[in-house]
mmCIF file of C-alpha atoms and ligand atoms in Angstrom:
data_model
loop_
_atom_site.group_PDB
_atom_site.id
_atom_site.type_symbol
_atom_site.label_atom_id
_atom_site.label_comp_id
_atom_site.label_asym_id
_atom_site.label_seq_id
_atom_site.Cartn_x
_atom_site.Cartn_y
_atom_site.Cartn_z
ATOM 1 C CA MET A 25 39.124 -40.428 -251.301
ATOM 2 C CA GLU A 26 36.985 -43.330 -250.228
ATOM 3 C CA LEU A 27 34.756 -45.075 -252.749
ATOM 4 C CA LYS A 28 31.654 -44.007 -250.845
ATOM 5 C CA ASP A 29 32.603 -40.331 -251.178
ATOM 6 C CA LYS A 30 32.551 -40.642 -254.967
ATOM 7 C CA ILE A 31 28.784 -41.195 -254.832
ATOM 8 C CA ASP A 32 26.638 -38.194 -255.694
ATOM 9 C CA ILE A 33 23.897 -38.267 -253.067
ATOM 10 C CA LYS A 34 21.668 -35.995 -255.211
ATOM 11 C CA THR A 35 21.374 -38.493 -258.069
ATOM 12 C CA LEU A 36 21.037 -41.751 -256.167
ATOM 13 C CA PRO A 37 18.813 -44.430 -257.658
ATOM 14 C CA ASN A 38 15.573 -44.539 -255.722
ATOM 15 C CA HIS A 39 15.224 -48.285 -256.199
ATOM 16 C CA ILE A 40 17.950 -50.902 -256.645
ATOM 17 C CA ALA A 41 17.049 -54.487 -257.528
ATOM 18 C CA ILE A 42 19.530 -57.343 -257.179
ATOM 19 C CA ILE A 43 19.741 -60.829 -258.658
ATOM 20 C CA MET A 44 21.791 -62.504 -255.920
ATOM 21 C CA ASP A 45 23.604 -65.244 -257.813
ATOM 22 C CA GLY A 46 26.568 -67.530 -257.207
ATOM 23 C CA ASN A 47 25.893 -68.986 -253.758
ATOM 24 C CA GLY A 48 26.238 -72.563 -255.011
ATOM 25 C CA ARG A 49 29.522 -71.899 -256.821
ATOM 26 C CA TRP A 50 30.888 -70.016 -253.802
ATOM 27 C CA ALA A 51 30.251 -73.079 -251.635
ATOM 28 C CA LYS A 52 31.600 -75.518 -254.228
ATOM 29 C CA LYS A 53 34.873 -73.581 -254.453
ATOM 30 C CA ARG A 54 35.267 -74.255 -250.740
ATOM 31 C CA GLY A 55 34.336 -77.926 -251.019
ATOM 32 C CA LYS A 56 31.078 -77.354 -249.157
ATOM 33 C CA ILE A 57 27.455 -78.084 -249.944
ATOM 34 C CA ARG A 58 25.312 -75.429 -251.659
ATOM 35 C CA ILE A 59 23.412 -74.523 -248.481
ATOM 36 C CA PHE A 60 26.685 -73.216 -247.024
ATOM 37 C CA GLY A 61 26.697 -70.680 -249.844
ATOM 38 C CA HIS A 62 23.120 -69.610 -249.138
ATOM 39 C CA LYS A 63 23.906 -69.191 -245.441
ATOM 40 C CA ASN A 64 26.860 -66.969 -246.259
ATOM 41 C CA GLY A 65 24.651 -65.100 -248.710
ATOM 42 C CA VAL A 66 22.756 -63.765 -245.704
ATOM 43 C CA THR A 67 25.851 -61.769 -244.641
ATOM 44 C CA ALA A 68 25.854 -60.129 -248.063
ATOM 45 C CA VAL A 69 22.130 -59.352 -247.690
ATOM 46 C CA ARG A 70 22.785 -57.652 -244.348
ATOM 47 C CA GLU A 71 25.763 -55.636 -245.652
ATOM 48 C CA THR A 72 23.908 -54.543 -248.766
ATOM 49 C CA ALA A 73 20.764 -53.536 -246.885
ATOM 50 C CA GLU A 74 22.828 -51.589 -244.380
ATOM 51 C CA ALA A 75 24.807 -49.792 -247.095
ATOM 52 C CA ALA A 76 21.672 -48.978 -249.084
ATOM 53 C CA ALA A 77 19.834 -47.590 -246.047
ATOM 54 C CA GLU A 78 22.857 -45.534 -244.959
ATOM 55 C CA LEU A 79 23.104 -43.951 -248.404
ATOM 56 C CA GLY A 80 19.407 -43.103 -248.558
ATOM 57 C CA ILE A 81 18.207 -45.643 -251.125
ATOM 58 C CA LYS A 82 14.441 -45.956 -250.716
ATOM 59 C CA TYR A 83 13.767 -49.431 -252.152
ATOM 60 C CA LEU A 84 16.012 -52.495 -252.276
ATOM 61 C CA THR A 85 14.565 -55.555 -253.997
ATOM 62 C CA LEU A 86 16.279 -58.912 -253.641
ATOM 63 C CA TYR A 87 15.542 -61.934 -255.829
ATOM 64 C CA ALA A 88 15.587 -64.523 -253.030
ATOM 65 C CA PHE A 89 13.614 -67.398 -254.559
ATOM 66 C CA SER A 90 12.268 -67.761 -258.091
ATOM 67 C CA THR A 91 9.294 -69.769 -259.303
ATOM 68 C CA GLU A 92 11.846 -71.986 -261.077
ATOM 69 C CA ASN A 93 13.759 -72.571 -257.816
ATOM 70 C CA TRP A 94 10.943 -74.910 -256.700
ATOM 71 C CA ASN A 95 12.479 -77.404 -259.153
ATOM 72 C CA ARG A 96 15.733 -77.635 -257.179
ATOM 73 C CA PRO A 97 16.363 -80.765 -255.054
ATOM 74 C CA LYS A 98 13.856 -80.954 -252.216
ATOM 75 C CA TYR A 99 16.480 -80.622 -249.471
ATOM 76 C CA GLU A 100 17.778 -77.382 -251.003
ATOM 77 C CA VAL A 101 14.264 -75.933 -251.291
ATOM 78 C CA ASN A 102 13.547 -76.877 -247.673
ATOM 79 C CA ALA A 103 16.854 -75.416 -246.519
ATOM 80 C CA LEU A 104 16.177 -72.140 -248.341
ATOM 81 C CA MET A 105 12.696 -71.873 -246.809
ATOM 82 C CA HIS A 106 14.140 -72.616 -243.376
ATOM 83 C CA LEU A 107 16.859 -70.015 -243.909
ATOM 84 C CA LEU A 108 14.250 -67.467 -244.861
ATOM 85 C CA VAL A 109 12.271 -67.934 -241.648
ATOM 86 C CA GLN A 110 15.432 -68.079 -239.551
ATOM 87 C CA THR A 111 16.811 -64.904 -241.138
ATOM 88 C CA ILE A 112 13.560 -62.995 -240.675
ATOM 89 C CA ASN A 113 13.469 -64.011 -236.996
ATOM 90 C CA LYS A 114 17.097 -63.087 -236.473
ATOM 91 C CA GLU A 115 17.045 -59.810 -238.379
ATOM 92 C CA ILE A 116 13.676 -58.373 -237.386
ATOM 93 C CA LYS A 117 15.349 -56.321 -234.667
ATOM 94 C CA THR A 118 17.831 -54.916 -237.200
ATOM 95 C CA LEU A 119 14.888 -53.910 -239.384
ATOM 96 C CA HIS A 120 13.234 -52.114 -236.443
ATOM 97 C CA ASP A 121 16.488 -50.476 -235.306
ATOM 98 C CA ASN A 122 17.146 -49.181 -238.808
ATOM 99 C CA ASN A 123 13.576 -48.118 -239.565
ATOM 100 C CA ILE A 124 13.374 -50.534 -242.510
ATOM 101 C CA ARG A 125 10.102 -51.848 -243.814
ATOM 102 C CA LEU A 126 9.847 -55.384 -245.160
ATOM 103 C CA LEU A 127 7.779 -56.087 -248.271
ATOM 104 C CA ALA A 128 7.443 -59.177 -250.442
ATOM 105 C CA ILE A 129 6.466 -59.807 -254.044
ATOM 106 C CA GLY A 130 5.637 -63.060 -255.801
ATOM 107 C CA ASN A 131 3.257 -65.953 -255.499
ATOM 108 C CA LEU A 132 3.462 -65.794 -251.708
ATOM 109 C CA LYS A 133 0.560 -68.171 -251.178
ATOM 110 C CA SER A 134 2.729 -70.952 -252.623
ATOM 111 C CA LEU A 135 5.205 -70.671 -249.719
ATOM 112 C CA PRO A 136 5.054 -73.245 -246.903
ATOM 113 C CA LYS A 137 2.536 -72.117 -244.305
ATOM 114 C CA ASN A 138 5.063 -71.311 -241.567
ATOM 115 C CA SER A 139 7.306 -69.327 -243.953
ATOM 116 C CA TYR A 140 4.267 -67.428 -245.200
ATOM 117 C CA ASN A 141 3.065 -66.666 -241.663
ATOM 118 C CA GLU A 142 6.495 -65.502 -240.453
ATOM 119 C CA LEU A 143 6.835 -63.319 -243.511
ATOM 120 C CA MET A 144 3.413 -61.724 -243.076
ATOM 121 C CA GLU A 145 4.083 -61.087 -239.417
ATOM 122 C CA ALA A 146 7.360 -59.317 -240.191
ATOM 123 C CA ILE A 147 5.688 -57.308 -242.968
ATOM 124 C CA ASN A 148 2.947 -56.176 -240.575
ATOM 125 C CA GLU A 149 5.323 -55.419 -237.729
ATOM 126 C CA THR A 150 7.553 -53.220 -239.902
ATOM 127 C CA SER A 151 4.805 -51.561 -241.920
ATOM 128 C CA ARG A 152 5.295 -48.137 -240.316
ATOM 129 C CA HIS A 153 9.015 -47.903 -241.007
ATOM 130 C CA ASP A 154 9.872 -45.447 -243.726
ATOM 131 C CA ARG A 155 13.625 -45.101 -244.137
ATOM 132 C CA MET A 156 13.849 -47.843 -246.763
ATOM 133 C CA ALA A 157 11.738 -50.739 -248.000
ATOM 134 C CA MET A 158 13.461 -54.090 -248.390
ATOM 135 C CA VAL A 159 11.461 -56.088 -250.900
ATOM 136 C CA LEU A 160 11.955 -59.845 -251.003
ATOM 137 C CA ALA A 161 11.027 -61.511 -254.281
ATOM 138 C CA LEU A 162 9.847 -64.947 -253.186
ATOM 139 C CA SER A 163 8.373 -67.594 -255.401
ATOM 140 C CA TYR A 164 8.581 -64.830 -257.936
ATOM 141 C CA SER A 165 8.899 -64.865 -261.683
ATOM 142 C CA SER A 166 8.013 -62.104 -264.046
ATOM 143 C CA ARG A 167 6.059 -64.258 -266.469
ATOM 144 C CA TRP A 168 4.020 -65.615 -263.560
ATOM 145 C CA GLU A 169 3.358 -62.041 -262.431
ATOM 146 C CA ILE A 170 2.358 -60.810 -265.898
ATOM 147 C CA VAL A 171 0.007 -63.751 -266.492
ATOM 148 C CA ASN A 172 -1.432 -63.319 -262.993
ATOM 149 C CA THR A 173 -2.052 -59.626 -263.627
ATOM 150 C CA THR A 174 -3.691 -60.387 -266.978
ATOM 151 C CA LYS A 175 -6.064 -62.801 -265.231
ATOM 152 C CA ILE A 176 -6.982 -60.208 -262.581
ATOM 153 C CA ILE A 177 -7.747 -57.598 -265.260
ATOM 154 C CA ALA A 178 -9.649 -60.116 -267.424
ATOM 155 C CA GLU A 179 -11.843 -60.965 -264.419
ATOM 156 C CA LYS A 180 -12.602 -57.291 -263.890
ATOM 157 C CA VAL A 181 -13.534 -56.839 -267.537
ATOM 158 C CA LYS A 182 -15.736 -59.942 -267.355
ATOM 159 C CA SER A 183 -17.586 -58.613 -264.324
ATOM 160 C CA ASN A 184 -17.945 -55.169 -265.972
ATOM 161 C CA ASN A 185 -15.800 -53.463 -263.331
ATOM 162 C CA ILE A 186 -13.552 -52.006 -266.022
ATOM 163 C CA SER A 187 -13.798 -51.674 -269.790
ATOM 164 C CA ILE A 188 -11.131 -52.800 -272.247
ATOM 165 C CA ASP A 189 -10.492 -49.163 -273.180
ATOM 166 C CA ASP A 190 -9.428 -48.449 -269.582
ATOM 167 C CA ILE A 191 -6.469 -50.803 -269.916
ATOM 168 C CA ASP A 192 -3.205 -48.937 -270.341
ATOM 169 C CA GLN A 193 0.332 -49.236 -268.975
ATOM 170 C CA ASN A 194 -0.504 -47.445 -265.729
ATOM 171 C CA MET A 195 -3.531 -49.606 -265.047
ATOM 172 C CA PHE A 196 -1.563 -52.756 -265.860
ATOM 173 C CA SER A 197 1.226 -51.689 -263.471
ATOM 174 C CA SER A 198 -1.327 -51.080 -260.748
ATOM 175 C CA PHE A 199 -2.236 -54.783 -260.702
ATOM 176 C CA LEU A 200 1.322 -56.124 -260.662
ATOM 177 C CA THR A 201 2.672 -57.396 -257.322
ATOM 178 C CA THR A 202 4.962 -54.343 -257.435
ATOM 179 C CA SER A 203 2.037 -51.885 -257.629
ATOM 180 C CA SER A 204 3.206 -49.897 -254.588
ATOM 181 C CA ILE A 205 6.861 -49.908 -255.632
ATOM 182 C CA PRO A 206 8.488 -47.617 -258.227
ATOM 183 C CA ASP A 207 10.437 -49.225 -261.082
ATOM 184 C CA PRO A 208 14.128 -49.822 -260.304
ATOM 185 C CA GLU A 209 16.618 -47.438 -261.852
ATOM 186 C CA LEU A 210 19.420 -49.936 -261.330
ATOM 187 C CA LEU A 211 19.485 -53.730 -261.609
ATOM 188 C CA ILE A 212 22.549 -55.583 -260.349
ATOM 189 C CA ARG A 213 23.410 -59.216 -261.048
ATOM 190 C CA THR A 214 26.309 -60.970 -259.391
ATOM 191 C CA SER A 215 28.368 -64.035 -260.378
ATOM 192 C CA GLY A 216 29.318 -63.073 -263.948
ATOM 193 C CA GLU A 217 26.087 -64.271 -265.551
ATOM 194 C CA TYR A 218 24.559 -61.881 -268.105
ATOM 195 C CA ARG A 219 20.915 -62.854 -267.809
ATOM 196 C CA ILE A 220 17.706 -61.451 -266.349
ATOM 197 C CA SER A 221 16.258 -64.865 -265.414
ATOM 198 C CA ASN A 222 12.592 -63.902 -265.415
ATOM 199 C CA PHE A 223 13.059 -61.032 -262.932
ATOM 200 C CA LEU A 224 10.997 -57.813 -263.087
ATOM 201 C CA LEU A 225 10.727 -57.930 -266.895
ATOM 202 C CA TRP A 226 8.016 -55.272 -267.011
ATOM 203 C CA GLN A 227 9.607 -53.052 -264.379
ATOM 204 C CA ILE A 228 13.146 -52.919 -265.818
ATOM 205 C CA ALA A 229 12.090 -51.453 -269.183
ATOM 206 C CA TYR A 230 14.374 -48.455 -268.575
ATOM 207 C CA SER A 231 16.635 -49.731 -265.797
ATOM 208 C CA GLU A 232 20.397 -49.574 -266.039
ATOM 209 C CA LEU A 233 21.939 -53.039 -265.836
ATOM 210 C CA TYR A 234 25.114 -53.738 -263.891
ATOM 211 C CA PHE A 235 26.909 -57.063 -263.870
ATOM 212 C CA THR A 236 29.752 -58.077 -261.581
ATOM 213 C CA ASP A 237 31.831 -61.238 -261.368
ATOM 214 C CA LYS A 238 31.632 -61.241 -257.564
ATOM 215 C CA LEU A 239 29.746 -64.252 -256.214
ATOM 216 C CA TRP A 240 26.869 -63.155 -253.994
ATOM 217 C CA PRO A 241 28.332 -64.287 -250.610
ATOM 218 C CA ASP A 242 31.367 -62.056 -251.340
ATOM 219 C CA PHE A 243 29.263 -58.967 -252.142
ATOM 220 C CA ARG A 244 29.955 -56.135 -249.693
ATOM 221 C CA LYS A 245 29.191 -52.445 -249.208
ATOM 222 C CA GLU A 246 32.060 -51.418 -251.502
ATOM 223 C CA ASP A 247 30.558 -53.523 -254.304
ATOM 224 C CA LEU A 248 27.267 -51.689 -253.968
ATOM 225 C CA TYR A 249 29.104 -48.357 -254.034
ATOM 226 C CA GLU A 250 30.913 -49.401 -257.232
ATOM 227 C CA ALA A 251 27.631 -50.314 -258.900
ATOM 228 C CA ILE A 252 26.085 -46.966 -257.950
ATOM 229 C CA ILE A 253 29.129 -45.004 -259.156
ATOM 230 C CA ASP A 254 28.959 -46.874 -262.466
ATOM 231 C CA TYR A 255 25.236 -46.091 -262.711
ATOM 232 C CA GLN A 256 25.871 -42.404 -262.047
ATOM 233 C CA ARG A 257 28.322 -42.236 -264.976
ATOM 234 C CA ARG A 258 25.611 -43.292 -267.392
ATOM 235 C CA GLU A 259 23.254 -41.079 -269.327
ATOM 236 C CA ARG A 260 19.649 -42.195 -269.090
ATOM 237 C CA ARG A 261 17.861 -41.041 -272.256
ATOM 238 C CA PHE A 262 14.509 -42.870 -272.095
ATOM 239 C CA GLY A 263 14.391 -43.030 -275.904
ATOM 240 C CA MET A 264 15.283 -39.353 -276.368
ATOM 241 C CA ILE A 265 18.570 -37.867 -277.585
ATOM 242 C CA SER A 266 21.427 -36.573 -275.485
ATOM 243 C CA GLU A 267 20.710 -32.865 -276.216
ATOM 244 C CA GLN A 268 17.136 -33.226 -274.944
ATOM 245 C CA ILE A 269 18.336 -34.679 -271.650
ATOM 246 C CA ASN A 270 21.098 -32.145 -271.050
ATOM 247 C CA LYS A 271 19.283 -28.939 -271.974
HETATM 248 C C1 FPP B 934 21.362 -67.915 -256.180
HETATM 249 O O1 FPP B 934 22.565 -68.640 -256.086
HETATM 250 C C2 FPP B 934 20.753 -67.674 -254.869
HETATM 251 C C3 FPP B 934 19.525 -68.130 -254.457
HETATM 252 C C4 FPP B 934 18.662 -68.933 -255.308
HETATM 253 C C5 FPP B 934 19.024 -67.866 -253.089
HETATM 254 C C6 FPP B 934 19.363 -66.554 -252.493
HETATM 255 C C7 FPP B 934 19.200 -66.640 -251.018
HETATM 256 C C8 FPP B 934 19.992 -66.032 -250.108
HETATM 257 C C9 FPP B 934 21.077 -65.102 -250.442
HETATM 258 C C10 FPP B 934 19.815 -66.304 -248.664
HETATM 259 C C11 FPP B 934 18.539 -65.882 -248.033
HETATM 260 C C12 FPP B 934 18.135 -64.517 -248.325
HETATM 261 C C13 FPP B 934 17.232 -63.838 -247.592
HETATM 262 C C14 FPP B 934 16.762 -62.514 -248.062
HETATM 263 C C15 FPP B 934 16.690 -64.351 -246.332
HETATM 264 P P1 FPP B 934 22.635 -70.070 -256.773
HETATM 265 O O2 FPP B 934 22.201 -71.072 -255.767
HETATM 266 O O3 FPP B 934 21.857 -70.067 -258.042
HETATM 267 O O4 FPP B 934 24.181 -70.190 -257.054
HETATM 268 P P2 FPP B 934 24.882 -70.881 -258.311
HETATM 269 O O5 FPP B 934 24.429 -70.136 -259.534
HETATM 270 O O6 FPP B 934 26.329 -70.684 -258.040
HETATM 271 O O7 FPP B 934 24.475 -72.314 -258.318
#
């Protein structure tokens, strides 16, 4: 029996989010510079997106560049931005062919102008596709997002558009950059690090977490299948007890 056949298609996670980590270490192990790892990370992105779409996953969110990543050496930041534009240009046809819609979350205005423009163009061009949404988290951090959302709501209260009593979890969610995206049921992190690193802190309140030692450039379809099979073995109780879930 192949690994893929062990997946129960009826209980697939609707949304999988991934912290793609370990590109630098992957390159270092091969005596290469970090960018080599990022470039090879693109293969893993393609494989994972393909596997997710084939299975019927509806949302795949990838942590591609964090707010904190701006602090990396300038040449690495530039190379990552270049890789982003290059990858979008190269893969846009794959997105069309596979009916995949591109979305992005984060402080997108802080991206270099050409990266921002390319990104927006690809988002517009793929906006009608509905098999799966691939969400790139770019210049994203959860604390930035939560503070940003608080400011938006505070402005609306100030201008009497909403009252303080209207603020609840649903309203707050509706002003996050993920407002059109359901919360992930499964969060995967590669490279053997057991951290969340400021990613989707609000949205992962009830997500299942899966960690693997694989470095991101080595991540393949089978690794995604393993994560999903592991997820499907778990019991999600949302604060209730087992008997309430299984009645
Ligand atoms: C983390 O590895 C990875 C990143 C910060 C960038 C991820 C980017 C890609 C996979 C390529 C581009 C992706 C798209 C969607 C176009 P790290 O550099 O922190 O590795 P380390 O922990 O081993 O140093």
